Short mmCIF file of C-alpha atoms in Angstrom, two decimals:
data_model
loop_
_atom_site.label_atom_id
_atom_site.label_comp_id
_atom_site.label_asym_id
_atom_site.label_seq_id
_atom_site.Cartn_x
_atom_site.Cartn_y
_atom_site.Cartn_z
CA MET A 2 82.45 56.73 115.23
CA LYS A 3 84.17 59.31 113.35
CA GLN A 4 85.22 58.47 109.59
CA GLU A 5 88.85 59.72 108.54
CA ASN A 6 88.65 61.75 105.20
CA THR A 7 90.97 58.93 103.42
CA GLN A 8 90.92 61.36 99.84
CA ARG A 9 94.20 62.73 98.93
CA LYS A 10 94.80 66.37 98.40
CA PRO A 11 96.20 67.45 94.93
CA GLU A 12 100.15 67.70 95.01
CA THR A 13 100.47 72.11 95.16
CA GLY A 14 103.62 73.73 95.77
CA ILE A 15 106.95 71.97 97.23
CA GLU A 16 104.40 69.10 97.08
CA ALA A 17 104.66 68.35 93.43
CA LEU A 18 108.80 68.54 93.69
CA GLU A 19 109.84 66.26 95.93
CA ASP A 20 111.08 64.48 92.68
CA LEU A 21 112.52 67.07 90.98
CA GLN A 22 113.66 64.37 88.38
CA THR A 23 110.56 62.67 87.87
CA PHE A 24 108.90 66.72 88.03
CA VAL A 25 111.40 67.99 84.87
CA ARG A 26 110.97 64.77 82.90
CA GLU A 27 106.82 65.25 83.36
CA ASN A 28 106.57 68.52 82.38
CA SER A 29 109.40 70.05 80.10
CA GLY A 30 107.75 68.61 77.20
CA TRP A 31 104.52 70.64 77.17
CA MET A 32 106.34 73.75 78.95
CA ILE A 33 109.24 73.34 75.97
CA GLY A 34 106.16 73.67 73.36
CA VAL A 35 104.50 76.68 74.44
CA ALA A 36 107.74 78.71 74.49
CA ALA A 37 108.62 77.15 70.93
CA ARG A 38 105.00 78.73 69.95
CA ILE A 39 106.31 81.97 71.17
CA LEU A 40 109.30 82.11 70.52
CA LEU A 41 109.55 80.22 67.47
CA ASP A 42 113.01 78.75 68.02
CA ARG A 43 114.10 75.64 69.84
CA GLN A 44 116.81 76.89 71.52
CA HIS A 45 115.25 80.09 72.69
CA ALA A 46 112.19 77.95 74.55
CA GLU A 47 115.15 75.77 76.15
CA ASP A 48 116.13 78.89 77.53
CA ALA A 49 112.77 79.71 79.19
CA VAL A 50 111.79 76.35 79.99
CA GLN A 51 115.28 76.30 82.09
CA THR A 52 114.90 79.20 84.07
CA ALA A 53 111.38 78.91 84.10
CA PHE A 54 112.21 75.46 85.98
CA ALA A 55 114.57 77.39 88.50
CA LYS A 56 111.64 79.78 88.84
CA ILE A 57 109.11 77.36 89.78
CA ILE A 58 111.16 75.39 91.98
CA LYS A 59 112.53 78.43 93.55
CA ASN A 60 109.27 79.89 94.51
CA ALA A 61 106.90 76.51 94.75
CA GLU A 62 106.45 77.36 98.73
CA THR A 63 104.88 80.58 97.78
CA TYR A 64 102.31 78.92 95.21
CA SER A 65 99.05 80.32 96.94
CA GLY A 66 96.81 77.15 95.96
CA GLN A 67 94.28 79.11 93.64
CA GLY A 68 94.14 77.34 90.39
CA SER A 69 96.11 74.59 89.24
CA PHE A 70 100.18 74.01 89.97
CA ARG A 71 100.28 73.42 86.50
CA GLY A 72 98.24 76.90 85.24
CA TRP A 73 100.79 78.65 87.46
CA MET A 74 103.60 76.95 85.69
CA HIS A 75 102.22 77.05 82.30
CA ARG A 76 102.32 81.18 83.36
CA ILE A 77 105.25 81.90 84.20
CA VAL A 78 106.91 79.52 81.15
CA ILE A 79 104.95 82.16 79.49
CA ASN A 80 106.06 85.15 81.14
CA GLU A 81 110.06 83.79 80.93
CA ALA A 82 109.48 83.44 76.90
CA LEU A 83 107.85 87.00 76.64
CA MET A 84 110.94 88.29 77.93
CA ILE A 85 113.15 86.25 76.11
CA ARG A 86 111.16 87.29 73.05
CA ARG A 87 111.37 91.38 74.33
CA THR A 88 115.12 91.01 74.53
CA ILE A 89 115.92 89.17 71.09
CA LYS A 90 114.01 92.22 69.43
CA ARG A 91 115.52 94.89 71.54
CA ARG A 92 118.91 93.65 71.05
CA ASN A 93 117.82 92.96 67.12
CA GLU A 94 119.23 89.65 66.97
CA THR A 95 119.86 88.36 62.79
CA ASP A 96 120.86 84.55 62.46
CA ILE A 97 124.05 84.72 61.08
CA ASP A 98 124.02 80.79 59.87
CA ALA A 99 123.61 82.27 55.65
CA LEU A 100 126.78 84.12 56.27
CA LEU A 101 128.57 81.18 57.32
CA PRO A 102 130.96 79.34 55.43
CA GLU A 103 129.83 75.87 53.82
CA PHE A 104 131.90 73.28 53.60
CA ASP A 105 131.86 69.70 51.17
CA ASN A 106 131.78 66.07 52.58
CA GLY A 107 135.99 66.14 52.56
CA GLY A 108 135.93 69.11 54.63
CA CYS A 109 137.11 71.68 52.20
CA ARG A 110 135.75 75.02 52.38
CA ILE A 111 133.61 75.95 49.73
CA ASP A 112 133.80 79.53 48.66
CA PRO A 113 131.52 80.59 45.47
CA GLN A 114 133.79 83.24 45.15
CA LEU A 115 136.98 81.15 44.66
CA ALA A 116 135.10 78.70 42.39
CA GLU A 117 135.29 81.40 39.77
CA THR A 118 138.63 81.49 37.98
CA LEU A 119 139.48 85.32 37.13
CA THR A 120 141.40 85.73 33.96
CA PRO A 121 143.58 88.81 34.34
CA GLU A 122 141.19 90.66 31.72
CA MET A 123 138.43 89.95 34.17
CA ILE A 124 140.49 91.60 37.33
CA LEU A 125 141.51 94.63 34.84
#
């Protein structure tokens, strides 16, 4: 009597994506962590992970099966984070938060230049 192999193969490629919501929930945390270590910015890391998920879902059927599926995903996340980092560097982006106005609890603008009362002598 021939015995059937009842061992289940590990999920690879498109099989791992059958329940997309679960797939995203289970993997988004570590993927954001990887991207954030490269980009040092949570929002950029989330952008990298979103693009990585799109590429993973689109190309899951092309996964060759060499190495782990998670390792393949890891490489995609790293590549997306590096692409964003290059784009930021090329654009020479700087944070403008320090230049934005500040507001008090009542919603009034706090402007240090206006806080000092200028006398006519100071102006002339």
